[in-house]
PDB file of C-alpha atoms and ligand atoms in Angstrom:
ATOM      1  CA  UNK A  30       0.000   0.000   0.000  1.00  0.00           C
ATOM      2  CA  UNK A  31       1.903   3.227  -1.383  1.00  0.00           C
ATOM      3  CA  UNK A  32       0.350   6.680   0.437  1.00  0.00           C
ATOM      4  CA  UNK A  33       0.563   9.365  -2.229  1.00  0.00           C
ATOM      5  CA  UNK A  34      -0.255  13.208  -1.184  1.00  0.00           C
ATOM      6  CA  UNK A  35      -1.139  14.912  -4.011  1.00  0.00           C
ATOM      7  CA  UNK A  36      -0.957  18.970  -4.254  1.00  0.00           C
ATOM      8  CA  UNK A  37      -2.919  20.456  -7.393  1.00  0.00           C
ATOM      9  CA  UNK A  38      -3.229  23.850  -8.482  1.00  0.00           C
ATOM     10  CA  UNK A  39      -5.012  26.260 -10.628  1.00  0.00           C
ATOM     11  CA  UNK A  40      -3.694  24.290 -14.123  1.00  0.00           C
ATOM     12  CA  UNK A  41      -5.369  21.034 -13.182  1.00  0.00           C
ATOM     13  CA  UNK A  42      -8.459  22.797 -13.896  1.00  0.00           C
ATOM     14  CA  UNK A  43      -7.273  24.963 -16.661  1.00  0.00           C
ATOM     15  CA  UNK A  44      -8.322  22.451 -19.204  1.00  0.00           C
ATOM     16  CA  UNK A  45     -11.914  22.464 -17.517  1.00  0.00           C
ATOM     17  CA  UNK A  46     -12.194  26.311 -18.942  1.00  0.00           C
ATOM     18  CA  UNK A  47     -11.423  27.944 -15.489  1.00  0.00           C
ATOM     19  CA  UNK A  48      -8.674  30.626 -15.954  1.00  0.00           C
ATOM     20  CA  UNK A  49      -5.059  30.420 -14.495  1.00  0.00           C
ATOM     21  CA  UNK A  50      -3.584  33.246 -12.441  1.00  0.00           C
ATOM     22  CA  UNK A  51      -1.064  33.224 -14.106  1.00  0.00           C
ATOM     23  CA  UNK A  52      -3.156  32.964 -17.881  1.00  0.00           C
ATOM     24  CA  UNK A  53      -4.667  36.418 -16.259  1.00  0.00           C
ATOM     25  CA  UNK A  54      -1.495  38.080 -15.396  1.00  0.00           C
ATOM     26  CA  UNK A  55      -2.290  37.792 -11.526  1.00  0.00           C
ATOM     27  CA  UNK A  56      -5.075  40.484 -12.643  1.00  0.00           C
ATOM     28  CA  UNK A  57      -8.531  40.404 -12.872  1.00  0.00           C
ATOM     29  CA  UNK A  58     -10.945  43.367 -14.082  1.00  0.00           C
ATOM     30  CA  UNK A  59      -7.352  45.768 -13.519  1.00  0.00           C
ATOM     31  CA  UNK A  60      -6.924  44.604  -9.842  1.00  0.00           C
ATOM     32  CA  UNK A  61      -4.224  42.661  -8.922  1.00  0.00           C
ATOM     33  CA  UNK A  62      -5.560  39.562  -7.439  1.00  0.00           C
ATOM     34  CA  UNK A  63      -3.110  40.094  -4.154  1.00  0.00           C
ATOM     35  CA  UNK A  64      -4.909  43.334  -4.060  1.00  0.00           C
ATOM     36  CA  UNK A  65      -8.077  41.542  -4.231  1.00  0.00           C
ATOM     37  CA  UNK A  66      -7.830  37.886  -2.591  1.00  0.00           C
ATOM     38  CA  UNK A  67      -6.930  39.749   0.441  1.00  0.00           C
ATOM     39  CA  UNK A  68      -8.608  40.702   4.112  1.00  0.00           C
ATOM     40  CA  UNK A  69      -7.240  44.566   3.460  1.00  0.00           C
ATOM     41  CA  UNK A  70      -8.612  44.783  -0.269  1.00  0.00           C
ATOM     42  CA  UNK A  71     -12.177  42.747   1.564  1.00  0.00           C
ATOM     43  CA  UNK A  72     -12.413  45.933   4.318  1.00  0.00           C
ATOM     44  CA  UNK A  73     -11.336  48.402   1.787  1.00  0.00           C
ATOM     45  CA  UNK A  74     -14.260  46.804  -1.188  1.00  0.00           C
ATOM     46  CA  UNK A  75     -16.040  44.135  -0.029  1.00  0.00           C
ATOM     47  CA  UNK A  76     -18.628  44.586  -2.656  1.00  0.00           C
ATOM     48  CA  UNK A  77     -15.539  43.956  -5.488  1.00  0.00           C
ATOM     49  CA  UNK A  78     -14.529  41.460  -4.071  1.00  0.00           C
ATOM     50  CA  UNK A  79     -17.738  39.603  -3.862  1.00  0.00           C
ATOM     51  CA  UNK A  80     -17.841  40.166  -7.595  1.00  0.00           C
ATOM     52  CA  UNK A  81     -15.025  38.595  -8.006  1.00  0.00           C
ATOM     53  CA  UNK A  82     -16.113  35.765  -6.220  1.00  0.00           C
ATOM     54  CA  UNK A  83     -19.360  35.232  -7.507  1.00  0.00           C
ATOM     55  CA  UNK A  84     -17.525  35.461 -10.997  1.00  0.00           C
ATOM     56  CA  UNK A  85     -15.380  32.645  -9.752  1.00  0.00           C
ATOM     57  CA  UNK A  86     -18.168  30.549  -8.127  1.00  0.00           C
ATOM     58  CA  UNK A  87     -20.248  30.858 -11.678  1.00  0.00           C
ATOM     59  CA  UNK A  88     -17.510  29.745 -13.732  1.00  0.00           C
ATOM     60  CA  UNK A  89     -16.906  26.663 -11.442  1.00  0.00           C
ATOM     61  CA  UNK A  90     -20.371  26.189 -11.415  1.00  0.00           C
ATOM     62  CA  UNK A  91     -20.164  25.951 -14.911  1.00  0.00           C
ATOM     63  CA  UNK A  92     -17.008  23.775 -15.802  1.00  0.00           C
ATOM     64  CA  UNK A  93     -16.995  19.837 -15.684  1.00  0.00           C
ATOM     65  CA  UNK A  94     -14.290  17.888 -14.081  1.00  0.00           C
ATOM     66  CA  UNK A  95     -11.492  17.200 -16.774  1.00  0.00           C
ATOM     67  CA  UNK A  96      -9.691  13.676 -17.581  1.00  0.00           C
ATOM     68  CA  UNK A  97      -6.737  15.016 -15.012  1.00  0.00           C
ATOM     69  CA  UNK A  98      -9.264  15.041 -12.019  1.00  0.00           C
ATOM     70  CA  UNK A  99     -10.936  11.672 -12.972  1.00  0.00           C
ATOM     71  CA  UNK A 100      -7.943  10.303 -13.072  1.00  0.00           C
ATOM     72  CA  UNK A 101      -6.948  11.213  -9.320  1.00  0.00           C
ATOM     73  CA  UNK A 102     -10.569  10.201  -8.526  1.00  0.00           C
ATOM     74  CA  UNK A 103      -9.464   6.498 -10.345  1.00  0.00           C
ATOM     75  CA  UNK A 104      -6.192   6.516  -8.217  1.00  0.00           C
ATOM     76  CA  UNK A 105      -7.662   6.405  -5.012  1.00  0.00           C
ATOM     77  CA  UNK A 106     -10.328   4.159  -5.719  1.00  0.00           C
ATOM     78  CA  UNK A 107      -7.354   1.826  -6.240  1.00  0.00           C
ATOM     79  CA  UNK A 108      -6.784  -0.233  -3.124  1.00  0.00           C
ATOM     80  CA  UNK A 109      -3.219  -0.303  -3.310  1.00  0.00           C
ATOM     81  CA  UNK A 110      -2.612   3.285  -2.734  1.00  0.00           C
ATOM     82  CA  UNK A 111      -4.085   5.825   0.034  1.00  0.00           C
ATOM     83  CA  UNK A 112      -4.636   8.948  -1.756  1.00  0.00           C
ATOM     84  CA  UNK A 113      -4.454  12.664  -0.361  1.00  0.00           C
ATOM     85  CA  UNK A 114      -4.937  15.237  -2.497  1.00  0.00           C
ATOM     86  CA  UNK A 115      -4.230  18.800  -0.855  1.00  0.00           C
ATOM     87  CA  UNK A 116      -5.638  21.526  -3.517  1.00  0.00           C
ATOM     88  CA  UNK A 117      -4.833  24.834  -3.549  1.00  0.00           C
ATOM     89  CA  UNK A 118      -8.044  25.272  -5.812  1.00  0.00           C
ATOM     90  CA  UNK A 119     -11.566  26.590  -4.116  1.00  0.00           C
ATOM     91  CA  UNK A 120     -13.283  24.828  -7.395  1.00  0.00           C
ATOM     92  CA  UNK A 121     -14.920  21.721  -6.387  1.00  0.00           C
ATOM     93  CA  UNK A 122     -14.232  19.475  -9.650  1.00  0.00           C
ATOM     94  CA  UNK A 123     -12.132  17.142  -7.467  1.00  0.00           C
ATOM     95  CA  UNK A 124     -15.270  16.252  -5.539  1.00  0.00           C
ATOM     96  CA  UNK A 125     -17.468  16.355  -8.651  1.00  0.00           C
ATOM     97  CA  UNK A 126     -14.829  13.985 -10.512  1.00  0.00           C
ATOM     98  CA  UNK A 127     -15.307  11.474  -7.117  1.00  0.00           C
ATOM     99  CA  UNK A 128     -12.483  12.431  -5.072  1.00  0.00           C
ATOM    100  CA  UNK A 129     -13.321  11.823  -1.714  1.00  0.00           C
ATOM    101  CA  UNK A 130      -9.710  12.701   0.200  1.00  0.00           C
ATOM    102  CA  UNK A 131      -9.640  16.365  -0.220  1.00  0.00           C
ATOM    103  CA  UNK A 132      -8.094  19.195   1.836  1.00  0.00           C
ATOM    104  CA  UNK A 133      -9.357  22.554   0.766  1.00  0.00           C
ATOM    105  CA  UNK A 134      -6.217  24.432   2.082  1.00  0.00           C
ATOM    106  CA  UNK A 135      -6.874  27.940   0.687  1.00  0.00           C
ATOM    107  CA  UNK A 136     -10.938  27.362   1.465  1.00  0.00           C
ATOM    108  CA  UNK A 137     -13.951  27.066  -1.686  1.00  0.00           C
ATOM    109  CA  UNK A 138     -16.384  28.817  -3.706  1.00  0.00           C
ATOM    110  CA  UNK A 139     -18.671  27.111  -1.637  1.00  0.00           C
ATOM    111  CA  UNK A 140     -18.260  28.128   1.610  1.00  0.00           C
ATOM    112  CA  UNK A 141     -19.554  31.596   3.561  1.00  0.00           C
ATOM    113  CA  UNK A 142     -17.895  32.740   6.436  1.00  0.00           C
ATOM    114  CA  UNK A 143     -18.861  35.486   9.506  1.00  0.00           C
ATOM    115  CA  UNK A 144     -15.726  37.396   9.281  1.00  0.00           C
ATOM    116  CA  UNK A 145     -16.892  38.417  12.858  1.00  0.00           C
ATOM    117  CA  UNK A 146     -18.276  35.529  14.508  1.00  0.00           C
ATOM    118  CA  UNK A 147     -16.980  32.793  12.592  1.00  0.00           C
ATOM    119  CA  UNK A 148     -19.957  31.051  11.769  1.00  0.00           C
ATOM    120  CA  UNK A 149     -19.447  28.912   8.406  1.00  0.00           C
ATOM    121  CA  UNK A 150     -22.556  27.939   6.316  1.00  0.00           C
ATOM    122  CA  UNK A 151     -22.738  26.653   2.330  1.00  0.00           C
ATOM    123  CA  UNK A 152     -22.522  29.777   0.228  1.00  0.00           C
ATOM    124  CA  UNK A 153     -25.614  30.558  -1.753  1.00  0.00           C
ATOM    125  CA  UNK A 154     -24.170  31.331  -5.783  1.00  0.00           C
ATOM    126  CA  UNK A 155     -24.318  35.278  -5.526  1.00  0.00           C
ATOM    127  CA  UNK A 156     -22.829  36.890  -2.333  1.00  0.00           C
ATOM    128  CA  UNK A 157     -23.014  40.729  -1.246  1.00  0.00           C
ATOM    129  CA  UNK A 158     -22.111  42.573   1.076  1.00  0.00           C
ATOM    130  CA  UNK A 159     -25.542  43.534   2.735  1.00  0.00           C
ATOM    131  CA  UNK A 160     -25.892  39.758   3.287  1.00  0.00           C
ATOM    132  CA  UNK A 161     -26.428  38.852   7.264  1.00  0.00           C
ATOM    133  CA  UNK A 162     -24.789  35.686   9.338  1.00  0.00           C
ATOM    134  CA  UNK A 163     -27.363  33.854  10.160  1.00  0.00           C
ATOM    135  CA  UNK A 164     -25.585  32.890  13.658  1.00  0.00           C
ATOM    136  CA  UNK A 165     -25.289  36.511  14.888  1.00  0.00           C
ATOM    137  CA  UNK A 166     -27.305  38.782  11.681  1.00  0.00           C
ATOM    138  CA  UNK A 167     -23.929  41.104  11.525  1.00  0.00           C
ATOM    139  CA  UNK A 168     -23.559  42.131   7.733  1.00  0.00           C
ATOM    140  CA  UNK A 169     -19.818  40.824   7.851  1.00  0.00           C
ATOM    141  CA  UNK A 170     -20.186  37.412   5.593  1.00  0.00           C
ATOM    142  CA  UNK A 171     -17.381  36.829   3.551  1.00  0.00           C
ATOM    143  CA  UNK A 172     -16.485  34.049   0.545  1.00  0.00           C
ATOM    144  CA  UNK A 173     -14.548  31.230   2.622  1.00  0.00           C
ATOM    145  CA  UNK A 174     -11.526  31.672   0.930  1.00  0.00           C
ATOM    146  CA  UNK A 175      -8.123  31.408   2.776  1.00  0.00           C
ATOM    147  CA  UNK A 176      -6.672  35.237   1.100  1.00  0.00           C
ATOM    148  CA  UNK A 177      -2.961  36.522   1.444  1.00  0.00           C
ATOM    149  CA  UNK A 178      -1.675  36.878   4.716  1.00  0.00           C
ATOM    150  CA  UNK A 179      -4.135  34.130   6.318  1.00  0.00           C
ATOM    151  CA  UNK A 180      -3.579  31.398   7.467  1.00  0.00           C
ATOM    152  CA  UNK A 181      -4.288  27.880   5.097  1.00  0.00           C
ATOM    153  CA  UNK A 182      -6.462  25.354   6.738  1.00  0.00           C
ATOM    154  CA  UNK A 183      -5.551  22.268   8.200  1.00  0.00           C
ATOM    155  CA  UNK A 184      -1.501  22.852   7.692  1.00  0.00           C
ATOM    156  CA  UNK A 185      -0.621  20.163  10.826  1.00  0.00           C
ATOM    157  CA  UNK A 186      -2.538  17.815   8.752  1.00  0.00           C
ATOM    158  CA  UNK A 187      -1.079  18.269   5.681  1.00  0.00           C
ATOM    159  CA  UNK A 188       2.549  18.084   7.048  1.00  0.00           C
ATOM    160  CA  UNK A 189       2.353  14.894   9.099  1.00  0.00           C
ATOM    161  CA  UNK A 190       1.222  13.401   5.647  1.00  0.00           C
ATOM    162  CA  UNK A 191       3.550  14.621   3.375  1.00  0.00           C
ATOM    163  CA  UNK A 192       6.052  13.366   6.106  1.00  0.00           C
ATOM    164  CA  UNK A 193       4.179  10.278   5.982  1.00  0.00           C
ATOM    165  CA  UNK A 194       4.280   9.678   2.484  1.00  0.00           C
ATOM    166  CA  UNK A 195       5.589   7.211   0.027  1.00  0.00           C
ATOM    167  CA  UNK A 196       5.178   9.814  -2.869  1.00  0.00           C
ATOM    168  CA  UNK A 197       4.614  13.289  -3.554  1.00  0.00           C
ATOM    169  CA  UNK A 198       3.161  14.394  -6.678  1.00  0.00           C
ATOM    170  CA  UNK A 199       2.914  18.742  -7.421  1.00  0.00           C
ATOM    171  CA  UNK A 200       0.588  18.767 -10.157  1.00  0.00           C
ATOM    172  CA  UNK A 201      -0.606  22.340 -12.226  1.00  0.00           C
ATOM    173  CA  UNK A 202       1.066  24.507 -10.129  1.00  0.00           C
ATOM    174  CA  UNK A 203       3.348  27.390 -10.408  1.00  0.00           C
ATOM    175  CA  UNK A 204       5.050  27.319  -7.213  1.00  0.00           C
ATOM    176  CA  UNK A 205       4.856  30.894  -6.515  1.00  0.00           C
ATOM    177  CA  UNK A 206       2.480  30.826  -3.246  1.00  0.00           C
ATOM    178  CA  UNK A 207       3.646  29.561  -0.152  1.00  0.00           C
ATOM    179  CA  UNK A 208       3.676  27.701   1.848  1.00  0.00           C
ATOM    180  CA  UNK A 209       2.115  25.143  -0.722  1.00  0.00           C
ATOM    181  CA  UNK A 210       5.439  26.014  -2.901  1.00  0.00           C
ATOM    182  CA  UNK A 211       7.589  24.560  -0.307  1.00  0.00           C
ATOM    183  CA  UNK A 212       6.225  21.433   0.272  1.00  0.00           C
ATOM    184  CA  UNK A 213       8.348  19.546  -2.187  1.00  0.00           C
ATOM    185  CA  UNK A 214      10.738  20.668   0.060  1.00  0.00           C
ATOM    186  CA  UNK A 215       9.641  19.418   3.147  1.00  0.00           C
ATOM    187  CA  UNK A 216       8.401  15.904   1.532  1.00  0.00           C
ATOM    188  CA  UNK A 217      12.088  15.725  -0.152  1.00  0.00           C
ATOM    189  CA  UNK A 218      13.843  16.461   3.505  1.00  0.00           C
ATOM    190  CA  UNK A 219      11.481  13.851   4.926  1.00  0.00           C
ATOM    191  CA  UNK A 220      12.953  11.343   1.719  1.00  0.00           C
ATOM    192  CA  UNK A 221       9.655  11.659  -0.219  1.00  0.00           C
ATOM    193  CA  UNK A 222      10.063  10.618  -3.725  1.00  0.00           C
ATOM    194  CA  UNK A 223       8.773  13.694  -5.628  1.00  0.00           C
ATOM    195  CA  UNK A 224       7.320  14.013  -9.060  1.00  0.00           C
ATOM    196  CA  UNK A 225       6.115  17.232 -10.610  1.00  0.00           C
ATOM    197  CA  UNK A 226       3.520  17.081 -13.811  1.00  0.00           C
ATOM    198  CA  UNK A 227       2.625  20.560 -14.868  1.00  0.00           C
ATOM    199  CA  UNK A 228       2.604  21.980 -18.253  1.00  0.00           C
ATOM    200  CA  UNK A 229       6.104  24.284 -17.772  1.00  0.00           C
ATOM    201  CA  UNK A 230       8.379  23.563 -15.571  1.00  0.00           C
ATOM    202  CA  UNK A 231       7.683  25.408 -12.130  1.00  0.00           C
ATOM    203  CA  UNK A 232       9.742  27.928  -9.965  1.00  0.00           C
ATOM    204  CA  UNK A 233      10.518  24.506  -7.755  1.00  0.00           C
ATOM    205  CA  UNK A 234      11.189  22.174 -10.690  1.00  0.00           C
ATOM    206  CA  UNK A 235      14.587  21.581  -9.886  1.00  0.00           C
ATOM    207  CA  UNK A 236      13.669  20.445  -6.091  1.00  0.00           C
ATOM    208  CA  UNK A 237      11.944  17.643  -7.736  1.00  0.00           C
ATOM    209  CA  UNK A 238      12.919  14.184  -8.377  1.00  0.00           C
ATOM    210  CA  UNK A 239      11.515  13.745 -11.627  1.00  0.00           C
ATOM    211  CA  UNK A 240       8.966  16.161 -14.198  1.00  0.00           C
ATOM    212  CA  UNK A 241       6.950  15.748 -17.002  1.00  0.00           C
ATOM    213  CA  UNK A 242       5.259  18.638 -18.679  1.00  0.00           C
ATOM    214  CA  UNK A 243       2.684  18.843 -20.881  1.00  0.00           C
ATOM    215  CA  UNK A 244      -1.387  18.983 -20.196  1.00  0.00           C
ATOM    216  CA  UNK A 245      -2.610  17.693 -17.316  1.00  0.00           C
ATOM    217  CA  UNK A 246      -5.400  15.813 -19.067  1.00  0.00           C
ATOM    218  CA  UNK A 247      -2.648  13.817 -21.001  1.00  0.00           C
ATOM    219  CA  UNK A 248       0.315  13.598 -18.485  1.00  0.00           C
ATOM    220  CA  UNK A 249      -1.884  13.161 -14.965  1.00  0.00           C
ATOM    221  CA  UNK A 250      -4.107   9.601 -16.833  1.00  0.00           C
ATOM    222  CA  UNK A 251      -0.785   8.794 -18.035  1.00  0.00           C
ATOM    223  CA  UNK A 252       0.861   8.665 -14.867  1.00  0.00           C
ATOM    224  CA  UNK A 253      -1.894   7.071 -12.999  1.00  0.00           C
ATOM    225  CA  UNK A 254      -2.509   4.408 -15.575  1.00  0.00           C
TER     226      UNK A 254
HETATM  227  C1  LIG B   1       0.493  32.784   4.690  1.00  0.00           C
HETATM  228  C2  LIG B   1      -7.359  31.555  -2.572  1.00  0.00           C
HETATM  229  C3  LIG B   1       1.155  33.276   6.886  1.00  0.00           C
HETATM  230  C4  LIG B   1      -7.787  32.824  -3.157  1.00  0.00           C
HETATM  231  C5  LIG B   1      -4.975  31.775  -2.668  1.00  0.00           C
HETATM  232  C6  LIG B   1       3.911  39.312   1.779  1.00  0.00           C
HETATM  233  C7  LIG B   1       2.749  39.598   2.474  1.00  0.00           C
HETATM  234  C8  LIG B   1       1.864  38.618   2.905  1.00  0.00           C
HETATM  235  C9  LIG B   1       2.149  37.294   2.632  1.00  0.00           C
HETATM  236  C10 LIG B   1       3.285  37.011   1.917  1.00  0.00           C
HETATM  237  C11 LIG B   1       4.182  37.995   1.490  1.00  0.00           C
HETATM  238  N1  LIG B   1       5.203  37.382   0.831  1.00  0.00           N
HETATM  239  C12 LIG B   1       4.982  36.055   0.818  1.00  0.00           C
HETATM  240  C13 LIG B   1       3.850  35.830   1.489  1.00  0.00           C
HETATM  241  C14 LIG B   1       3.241  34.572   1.711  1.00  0.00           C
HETATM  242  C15 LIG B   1       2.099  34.467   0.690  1.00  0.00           C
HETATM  243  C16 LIG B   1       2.707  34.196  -0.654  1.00  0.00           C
HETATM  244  O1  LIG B   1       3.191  33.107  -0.872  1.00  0.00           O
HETATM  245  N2  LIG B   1       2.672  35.198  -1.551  1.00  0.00           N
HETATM  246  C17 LIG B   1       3.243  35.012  -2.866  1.00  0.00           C
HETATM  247  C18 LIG B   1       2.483  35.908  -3.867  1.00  0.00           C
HETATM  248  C19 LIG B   1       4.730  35.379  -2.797  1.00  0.00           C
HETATM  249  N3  LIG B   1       1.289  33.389   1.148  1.00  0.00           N
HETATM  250  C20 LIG B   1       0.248  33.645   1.946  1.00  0.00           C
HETATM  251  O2  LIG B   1      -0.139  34.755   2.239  1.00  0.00           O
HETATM  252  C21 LIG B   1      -0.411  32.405   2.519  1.00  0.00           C
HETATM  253  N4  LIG B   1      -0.547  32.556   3.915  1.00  0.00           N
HETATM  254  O3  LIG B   1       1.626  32.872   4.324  1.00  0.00           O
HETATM  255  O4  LIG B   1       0.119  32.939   5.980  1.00  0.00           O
HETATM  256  C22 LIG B   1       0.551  33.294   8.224  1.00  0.00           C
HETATM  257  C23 LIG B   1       1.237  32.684   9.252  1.00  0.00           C
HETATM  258  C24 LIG B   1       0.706  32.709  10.508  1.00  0.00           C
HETATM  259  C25 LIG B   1      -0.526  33.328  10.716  1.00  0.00           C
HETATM  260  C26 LIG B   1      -1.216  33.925   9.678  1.00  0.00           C
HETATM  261  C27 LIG B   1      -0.672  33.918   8.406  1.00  0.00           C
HETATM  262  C28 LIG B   1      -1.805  32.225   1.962  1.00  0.00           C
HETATM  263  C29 LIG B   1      -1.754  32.106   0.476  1.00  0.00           C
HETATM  264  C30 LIG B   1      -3.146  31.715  -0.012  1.00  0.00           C
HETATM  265  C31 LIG B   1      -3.717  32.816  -0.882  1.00  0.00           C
HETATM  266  N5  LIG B   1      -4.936  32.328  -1.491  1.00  0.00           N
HETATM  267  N6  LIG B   1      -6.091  31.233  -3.156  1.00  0.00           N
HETATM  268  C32 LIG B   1      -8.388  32.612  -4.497  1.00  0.00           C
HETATM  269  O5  LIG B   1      -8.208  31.539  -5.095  1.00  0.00           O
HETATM  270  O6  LIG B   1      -9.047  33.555  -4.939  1.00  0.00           O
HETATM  271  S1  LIG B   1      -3.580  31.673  -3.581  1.00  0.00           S
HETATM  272  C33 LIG B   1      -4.010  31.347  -5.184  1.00  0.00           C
HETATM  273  O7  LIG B   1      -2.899  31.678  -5.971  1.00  0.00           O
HETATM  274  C34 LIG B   1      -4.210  29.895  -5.461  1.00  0.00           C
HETATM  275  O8  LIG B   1      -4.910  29.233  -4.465  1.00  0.00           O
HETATM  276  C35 LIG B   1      -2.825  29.373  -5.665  1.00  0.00           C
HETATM  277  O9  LIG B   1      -2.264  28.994  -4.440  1.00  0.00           O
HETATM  278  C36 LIG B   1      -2.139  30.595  -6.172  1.00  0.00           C
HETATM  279  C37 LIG B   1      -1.982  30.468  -7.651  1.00  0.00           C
HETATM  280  O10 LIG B   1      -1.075  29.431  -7.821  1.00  0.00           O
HETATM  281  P1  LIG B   1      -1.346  28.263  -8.857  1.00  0.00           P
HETATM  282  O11 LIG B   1      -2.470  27.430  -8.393  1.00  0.00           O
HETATM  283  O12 LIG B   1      -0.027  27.642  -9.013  1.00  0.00           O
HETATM  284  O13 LIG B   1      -1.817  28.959 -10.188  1.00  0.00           O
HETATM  285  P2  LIG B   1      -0.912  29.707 -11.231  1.00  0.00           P
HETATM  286  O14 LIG B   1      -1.829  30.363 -12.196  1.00  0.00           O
HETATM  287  O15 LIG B   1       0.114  30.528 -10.505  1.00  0.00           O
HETATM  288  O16 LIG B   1      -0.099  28.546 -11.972  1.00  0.00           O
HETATM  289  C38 LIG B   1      -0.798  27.644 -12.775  1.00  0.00           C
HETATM  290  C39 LIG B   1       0.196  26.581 -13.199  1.00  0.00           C
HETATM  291  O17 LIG B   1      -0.502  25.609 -13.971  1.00  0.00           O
HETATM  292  C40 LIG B   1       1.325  27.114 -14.065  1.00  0.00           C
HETATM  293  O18 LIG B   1       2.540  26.557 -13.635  1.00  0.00           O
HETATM  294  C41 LIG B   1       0.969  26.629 -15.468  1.00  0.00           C
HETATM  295  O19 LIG B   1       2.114  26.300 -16.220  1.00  0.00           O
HETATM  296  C42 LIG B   1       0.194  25.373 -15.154  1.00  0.00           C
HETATM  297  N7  LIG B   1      -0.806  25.020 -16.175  1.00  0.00           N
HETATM  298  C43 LIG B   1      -1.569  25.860 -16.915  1.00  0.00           C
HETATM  299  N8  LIG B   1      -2.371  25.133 -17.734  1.00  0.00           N
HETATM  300  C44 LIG B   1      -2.097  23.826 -17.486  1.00  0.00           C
HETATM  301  C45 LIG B   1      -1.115  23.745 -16.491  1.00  0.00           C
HETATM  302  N9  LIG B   1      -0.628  22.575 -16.046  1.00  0.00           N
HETATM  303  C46 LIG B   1      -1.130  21.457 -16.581  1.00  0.00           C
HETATM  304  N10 LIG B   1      -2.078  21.441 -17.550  1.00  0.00           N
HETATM  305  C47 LIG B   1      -2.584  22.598 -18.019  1.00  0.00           C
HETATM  306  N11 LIG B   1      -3.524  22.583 -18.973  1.00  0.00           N
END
């Protein structure tokens, strides 16, 4: 039994029609996405940047799972492996493909938080800022999306399997956002084997054992099968 973590990124789901940040520049409508994807740019605008995320949530809503994310969802149907895959994505084609091992670490579309109480409740498809918590009715709901400068969820769990692991595989991601760009890293110092299948080589290629670039929907069913 081979345990395999598994981080994906924006490009596994390029080829299901949702856009890169990097295929926008790191800019959407003129604002920089750091400016954006942040708590500061959420207290500055929070109605822009509920636009923004109700333009995300639609186009998720909208795209189908691609041959790279069935292919994951084949893997760990496979009882010779365990499978965790830790996404940096808030799209939910992983679940739709039939992934059922899924961290969330920078949070989803589908999720609302209380940015004042806390509560957390499934996010209806358009958010706005007038919108109340329905734990304590303060208008302070927010997307529940891990932004720049937070905190990523469930990081002890994450490590301890990476640590744990047989294999780690980076797949569609740049490697420009930490700390997801340094786990290679910390799986190689824990004598991971480490694989990398992205379309370019990344910013951590090198730290990898072995690459192979090209689309996920060709290299990610080719590696599984
Ligand atoms: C943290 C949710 C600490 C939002 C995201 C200065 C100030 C503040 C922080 C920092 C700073 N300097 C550094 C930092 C840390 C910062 C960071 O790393 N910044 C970068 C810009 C330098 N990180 C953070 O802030 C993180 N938190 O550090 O907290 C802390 C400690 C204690 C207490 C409190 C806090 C949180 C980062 C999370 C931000 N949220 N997402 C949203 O989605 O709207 S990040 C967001 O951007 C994504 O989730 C993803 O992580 C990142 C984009 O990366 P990729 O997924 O790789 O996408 P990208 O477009 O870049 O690349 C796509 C790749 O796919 C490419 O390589 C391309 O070749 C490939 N590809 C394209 N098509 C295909 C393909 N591959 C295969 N097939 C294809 N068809």
């Amino acid at each position: 039994m081979s345990r395999i973590v598994i981080l994906t990124g924006a490009g596994i789901s390029a080829e299901s029609g949702i856009r890169t940040f990097r295929a926008s520049d790191g800019l959407w409508e003129d604002h920089r996405i750091e400016e954006v994807a942040t708590p500061e740019g959420f207290l500055r605008d929070s109605a822009l940047v509920h636009q923004f995320y109700n333009a995300r949530r639609a186009a998720a809503r909208a795209a189908q799972p691609n041959a790279a994310h069935l292919a994951l969802a084949e893997l760990e149907a496979d009882p010779h492996h365990t499978v965790l895959i830790v996404t940096q994505n808030v799209d939910d084609l992983h679940e739709r493909a039939g992934s059922q091992n899924v961290i969330h670490m920078h949070g989803t579309l589908v999720g609302a938080l209380c940015h004042d109480c806390g509560h957390r409740w499934p996010a209806p498809e358009v958010m706005t800022q007038g919108d109340l918590c329905p734990a304590c009715a303060r208008a302070a709901t927010r997307p529940d999306i891990v932004w720049f400068g937070e905190m990523p969820y469930q990081m002890d769990q994450i490590v301890r399997a990476l640590e744990a692991a047989d294999l780690f595989v980076s797949i569609g991601t740049s490697g420009n956002v930490y700390p997801a760009a340094g786990f290679v890293r910390d799986a190689a110092m824990a004598g991971v084997q480490t694989l990398e299948l992205n379309l370019e080589p990344s910013a951590g290629t090198d730290m990898f054992d072995t690459a192979r670039h090209g689309p996920a929907t060709q290299v990610v069913p080719a590696w599984v099968r």
